[in-house]
Amino acid sequence: MLNIENLEVKIKNKLILQDVNLRVNKGETHVIMGPNGSGKSTLAHVLVGDPAYRISGGQIKFQHKNIKNLNALARVYAGIFMVFQNPREIEGVQLNRFLFLAYNAVMKARGRTKSVLSVFDFNKKLLAQAKLLKLSPDFLERSLNKGLSGGEKKKTEMLQLATLEPKLVILDEIDSGLDIDALKIISRAVNKYKTKDNALIIITHYSRILKYVRPDKVHVMVNGKIVDSGKTQLLQRIESKGFNQYLN
Amino acid sequence: MHEKISHSKIARSWEKADNTDYLKNTHPGLDDDLVRFISSIKQEPAWMLQHRLKCLRLFQKTPPPAWGPDLQKLDLHDIIYFAQATDKQVQNWNDVPQDIKKTFTSLGIPQAEQKILAGVGAQYESTVVYHNLKKEFQAQGVIFEDMDIAVQKYPQIVQEYFMKIVPAGLHKFSALHGAVWSGGTFLYIPKNVNISQPLQAYFRMNARGMGQFEHTLIIVEDGANAHYIEGCSAPHYGANSLHAGCVEIMVKPRARFRYSSVENWSKDTYNLNTKRAWVDKGARMEWVGGNFGSQTTMLYPCSVLRGEGASADHLGIAFANTGQIQDTGAKVIHNAANTSSRVVMKSLSRGGGVSTYRGLVDIAPQASHCISQVECDALLLDGKSITNTIPVINVRNDSAVIAHEARAGKLSATDIFYLTTRGLTEDAAVELIINGFADPITRELPLEYAVEMNRMIELEMNGSVG
């Protein structure tokens, strides 16, 4: 589904990612771990087309198409979605109204004209999804993320994820700022997403969430490079020895 | 420069009320004769003529304000101070002249009237041509009348308040207004009458180089509750136009009143408007305003909190586009104990436009335990636009609690990126962010006005200008 080859990324001419290679197949869940500032979040942002970063080398292929030059909009239409580590708070933009516009735009762009909904039907669907996330309905009418707690923000991110039905999901530090109850609810929502047709990339520097969401592959990123990859056994090694083993 | 034309000749041309050339014989400039003529054609009582003449003297000797935006390009000799579009008031929509009706139709007035308007007083140039008030309000004693007619029909109450709340001597343009005012709205809400639907009026200025000096006087008796809303729009013309309207509101004890306005004057208009309310004991005044258009706006609605426990809310938004100065704000004068005020002003600047918040909070020595909260929020839509904040806070009683908060920011690229990752185009994202910014104000307006305001913001954004 996703094939990253020799990716190199710069921000203001400073090299942030280099020689990144990653292959994610349909139905797989990958986790990318690493210390703060290792470039994990940069990779996530680059995958969804953040214009703040410049791709200076390599390829990103999604469903066999090179998406390197596509903007953020084209990528969400193609089916890539990121759950932000710090979702933006936008005053006056009501979550349900914004998501209604976004949902219909995405469905139209994907040619799924039959899925385009009226406000009424959309709100019904949204309400049902909010219930699964134990998100109170009045959050739907509030300003986007405004004044929400860390856990509530992550829930509204998951709500957006569920609404926009992507194929590839990148979870950037989804477990930060969550108490144990919220972590369980979020994990349940994530696990629902683990199907044979989707793929997940979990970016984290804790292994907390991995107790609830089992990955298929584990990668370690340090200083903008993937320095180690393996199966779940790698988790135990990181757990016992930390990231220091990769630092010189 | 211009030919003097005798008043009788002008009057004759008005009588014909020719729809296409009714302005043919009006002339620019201002003198005693014109003031007397305005007063005589309106068949005003002597006191009003005396008031006008007194105001004219005051206007002539008062210098323009020494602060605020530059008004040097405004040539006060080149303004047509009085013109009349039709010679009588009509109650029935069918009787409104066709071309005037067309203008209103394009503004959406009749449909709105059928559905939700409680009453309409729409000013076309200087004469109100259409005025209607739903029967049930009439039965409750509500008066919603053209100001010219109110002077005739309700002389006592008009004389008691007319230009007492906004004194002629306040500044040069209030004096000018007092001399040449014409048309406008008189609204009287009797004691304990509660009107939930907003009463509406729509103003439009459409002849080149023409001034508009409508006067609005609103009396809200004890314990009454009402909402008045007006919109202004003017098409684009080449010459400098002047709008110097005046709004006076008396909110009596325990009454509650909301005044909403959406102003969209053509981009060559000087909009120098004066609005003021007196708020009595336990009463509440709410101002909601949107300012678009005009080349220079100076507008600072003022609440004078006169009675204990009175309160005022000032909510406003202004949009300054290329070539525009929006100098707007609020004045709250706390003259009594336990009074409170809240000011929320938002501005958008684009294409080199200048938005200025200019405000005053004054706490009088006798006014103990007052609370005032001022919040100004400026959004700059590009690098060449300008925003200023000029708050004056004058506290003369130590028990006051005052909060002032000002924020100025640019459109956030990160916010736009975030929204595009959810499937919105960049344009749609910007529109959503801007509408969201305006939302605390728009949500206070009745739906069709909120929709219109969002549409105006959209027009400014897609603008042919800038």
XYZ file of C-alpha atoms in Angstrom, chain A:
248
model
C 0.000 0.000 0.000
C 2.738 2.439 1.027
C 6.261 2.301 -0.232
C 8.792 4.865 0.890
C 12.147 4.745 -0.904
C 15.286 6.648 0.095
C 13.256 9.554 1.391
C 15.163 12.708 2.239
C 13.454 15.746 3.779
C 14.682 19.226 4.543
C 13.309 22.162 6.417
C 15.045 25.433 5.630
C 17.942 23.457 4.119
C 18.453 21.463 7.294
C 18.348 17.716 6.758
C 15.614 16.179 8.939
C 15.045 12.798 7.366
C 17.507 10.785 5.317
C 17.529 7.471 3.591
C 14.156 6.451 4.985
C 12.821 3.213 3.540
C 9.510 1.761 4.659
C 7.086 -0.661 3.124
C 3.608 -1.051 4.583
C 1.245 -3.628 3.141
C -2.530 -3.807 3.269
C -3.748 -5.193 6.593
C -0.524 -4.353 8.460
C 0.076 -2.224 11.530
C 3.509 -0.676 11.866
C 4.893 1.196 14.803
C 7.675 3.741 14.532
C 9.373 4.438 17.835
C 12.179 6.708 18.799
C 13.244 9.439 21.171
C 11.867 12.975 20.969
C 13.151 14.913 17.987
C 14.152 11.824 16.037
C 12.049 12.787 13.013
C 9.043 10.493 13.588
C 6.495 13.312 13.535
C 8.225 14.854 10.533
C 7.699 11.617 8.650
C 4.014 11.650 9.590
C 3.613 15.238 8.399
C 5.477 14.539 5.178
C 3.169 11.609 4.462
C 0.076 13.837 4.611
C 1.667 16.628 2.555
C 2.594 19.322 5.061
C 3.918 22.221 2.938
C 6.288 23.225 5.762
C 8.642 20.401 4.717
C 10.550 19.970 1.485
C 11.161 16.552 0.022
C 14.687 16.755 -1.361
C 15.067 13.168 -2.450
C 13.449 9.750 -2.802
C 9.930 8.549 -3.510
C 6.639 8.025 -1.713
C 4.367 5.566 -3.452
C 0.814 5.014 -2.288
C -1.214 2.311 -3.999
C 1.465 2.197 -6.695
C 1.238 5.908 -7.498
C 3.945 8.388 -6.715
C 2.343 10.907 -4.388
C 5.464 12.949 -3.682
C 4.116 15.982 -5.505
C 0.518 15.777 -4.346
C -0.739 18.359 -1.852
C -2.480 17.595 1.431
C -5.932 17.760 -0.139
C -5.104 15.278 -2.897
C -3.649 12.904 -0.310
C -6.728 12.841 1.910
C -8.807 12.290 -1.217
C -6.484 9.389 -2.070
C -7.142 7.944 1.386
C -4.314 9.021 3.700
C -5.241 10.428 7.086
C -3.227 11.553 10.069
C -4.388 11.849 13.655
C -2.481 14.925 14.809
C -0.400 14.945 17.953
C -1.596 18.490 18.645
C -4.870 19.056 16.821
C -5.446 22.713 16.024
C -7.936 24.694 18.042
C -10.014 26.787 15.662
C -12.431 29.261 17.187
C -15.923 29.449 15.757
C -15.518 26.464 13.427
C -18.153 24.060 14.631
C -16.987 20.432 14.540
C -20.141 18.929 12.994
C -20.519 21.646 10.346
C -16.882 21.494 9.364
C -16.915 17.720 9.211
C -20.087 17.758 7.116
C -18.327 19.874 4.485
C -15.179 17.770 4.695
C -17.054 14.455 4.467
C -19.053 15.392 1.383
C -15.999 16.921 -0.318
C -14.001 13.734 0.270
C -16.804 11.430 -0.879
C -17.318 13.457 -4.046
C -13.588 13.499 -4.762
C -13.464 9.711 -4.391
C -16.352 9.374 -6.812
C -18.595 7.945 -4.085
C -21.546 10.148 -5.002
C -23.992 7.748 -3.359
C -22.325 8.345 0.000
C -22.874 12.110 -0.160
C -25.295 12.946 2.661
C -27.748 15.641 3.659
C -26.976 17.594 6.840
C -29.666 15.626 8.637
C -28.394 12.182 7.648
C -24.807 13.187 8.216
C -25.527 14.387 11.740
C -27.266 11.102 12.520
C -24.239 9.162 11.344
C -21.880 11.442 13.257
C -23.878 11.113 16.451
C -23.691 7.321 16.276
C -19.922 7.461 15.844
C -19.518 9.943 18.692
C -21.394 7.532 20.938
C -18.904 4.745 20.186
C -16.104 7.073 21.281
C -18.034 8.085 24.393
C -17.909 11.649 23.142
C -20.787 13.755 24.439
C -23.018 15.090 21.620
C -22.520 18.696 22.706
C -18.866 18.443 21.633
C -20.134 18.191 18.067
C -21.502 21.710 18.241
C -18.465 23.252 19.863
C -15.629 25.093 18.189
C -13.091 22.694 16.746
C -10.911 21.411 19.638
C -11.348 24.715 21.461
C -10.747 24.270 25.173
C -10.851 20.474 24.969
C -8.696 18.262 27.190
C -5.949 16.129 25.618
C -8.153 13.059 25.679
C -11.160 14.862 24.215
C -9.036 16.207 21.386
C -7.841 12.705 20.538
C -11.433 11.518 20.531
C -12.501 14.205 18.082
C -9.533 13.230 15.919
C -10.718 9.626 15.980
C -14.199 10.833 15.093
C -12.806 12.612 12.048
C -10.877 9.493 11.132
C -13.994 7.347 11.326
C -15.937 9.869 9.258
C -13.460 10.256 6.419
C -12.868 6.493 5.910
C -9.199 6.515 4.891
C -7.105 3.537 3.765
C -3.868 4.495 5.445
C -3.953 5.949 8.927
C -1.032 7.605 10.675
C -1.423 8.041 14.419
C 1.033 10.623 15.677
C 1.554 10.205 19.432
C -2.047 9.199 19.897
C -1.329 8.004 23.443
C 0.126 11.242 24.764
C -2.040 13.026 27.284
C -4.471 10.142 27.703
C -5.602 8.660 30.983
C -6.076 4.914 31.117
C -9.818 5.008 30.383
C -9.381 7.280 27.382
C -6.467 5.135 26.192
C -8.711 2.058 26.229
C -11.501 3.798 24.334
C -9.109 5.164 21.739
C -7.381 1.783 21.404
C -10.706 0.076 20.829
C -11.468 2.583 18.059
C -8.034 2.019 16.539
C -8.424 -1.755 16.632
C -11.717 -1.445 14.784
C -9.709 0.094 12.075
C -7.319 -2.833 11.782
C -8.892 -4.617 8.834
C -7.397 -6.484 5.924
C -8.000 -3.509 3.629
C -6.412 -0.800 5.776
C -2.982 -0.065 7.068
C -1.867 1.740 10.201
C 1.301 3.538 11.175
C 1.568 4.271 14.888
C 4.134 6.847 15.902
C 5.025 6.895 19.567
C 7.840 7.077 22.028
C 6.042 4.989 24.622
C 4.998 1.404 24.265
C 1.871 2.157 26.327
C -0.654 1.918 23.511
C 1.020 -1.235 22.164
C -0.466 -3.183 25.072
C -3.856 -2.591 23.465
C -3.018 -2.327 19.781
C -0.715 -5.080 18.557
C 1.615 -4.061 15.747
C 2.961 -6.389 13.058
C 6.217 -4.547 12.575
C 8.344 -2.283 14.714
C 10.800 0.364 13.504
C 13.177 2.513 15.447
C 13.958 5.990 14.205
C 16.914 7.966 15.482
C 18.332 11.183 14.023
C 16.118 11.068 10.971
C 16.973 7.516 10.011
C 15.293 4.174 10.536
C 18.038 2.379 12.458
C 16.318 -0.861 13.304
C 13.292 -2.839 12.140
C 11.808 -6.078 13.308
C 8.838 -7.946 14.675
C 7.272 -7.489 18.107
C 10.310 -9.001 19.849
C 12.030 -5.695 19.138
C 9.595 -4.055 21.546
C 10.971 -6.017 24.493
C 14.493 -5.013 23.619
C 13.516 -1.334 23.496
C 11.549 -1.767 26.690
C 14.590 -3.134 28.546
C 17.430 -1.186 26.963
C 15.730 2.023 25.818
C 16.808 4.039 22.797
C 20.282 4.619 24.183
C 21.520 1.460 22.517
C 21.089 3.250 19.164
C 22.841 6.449 20.220
C 26.585 6.729 20.015
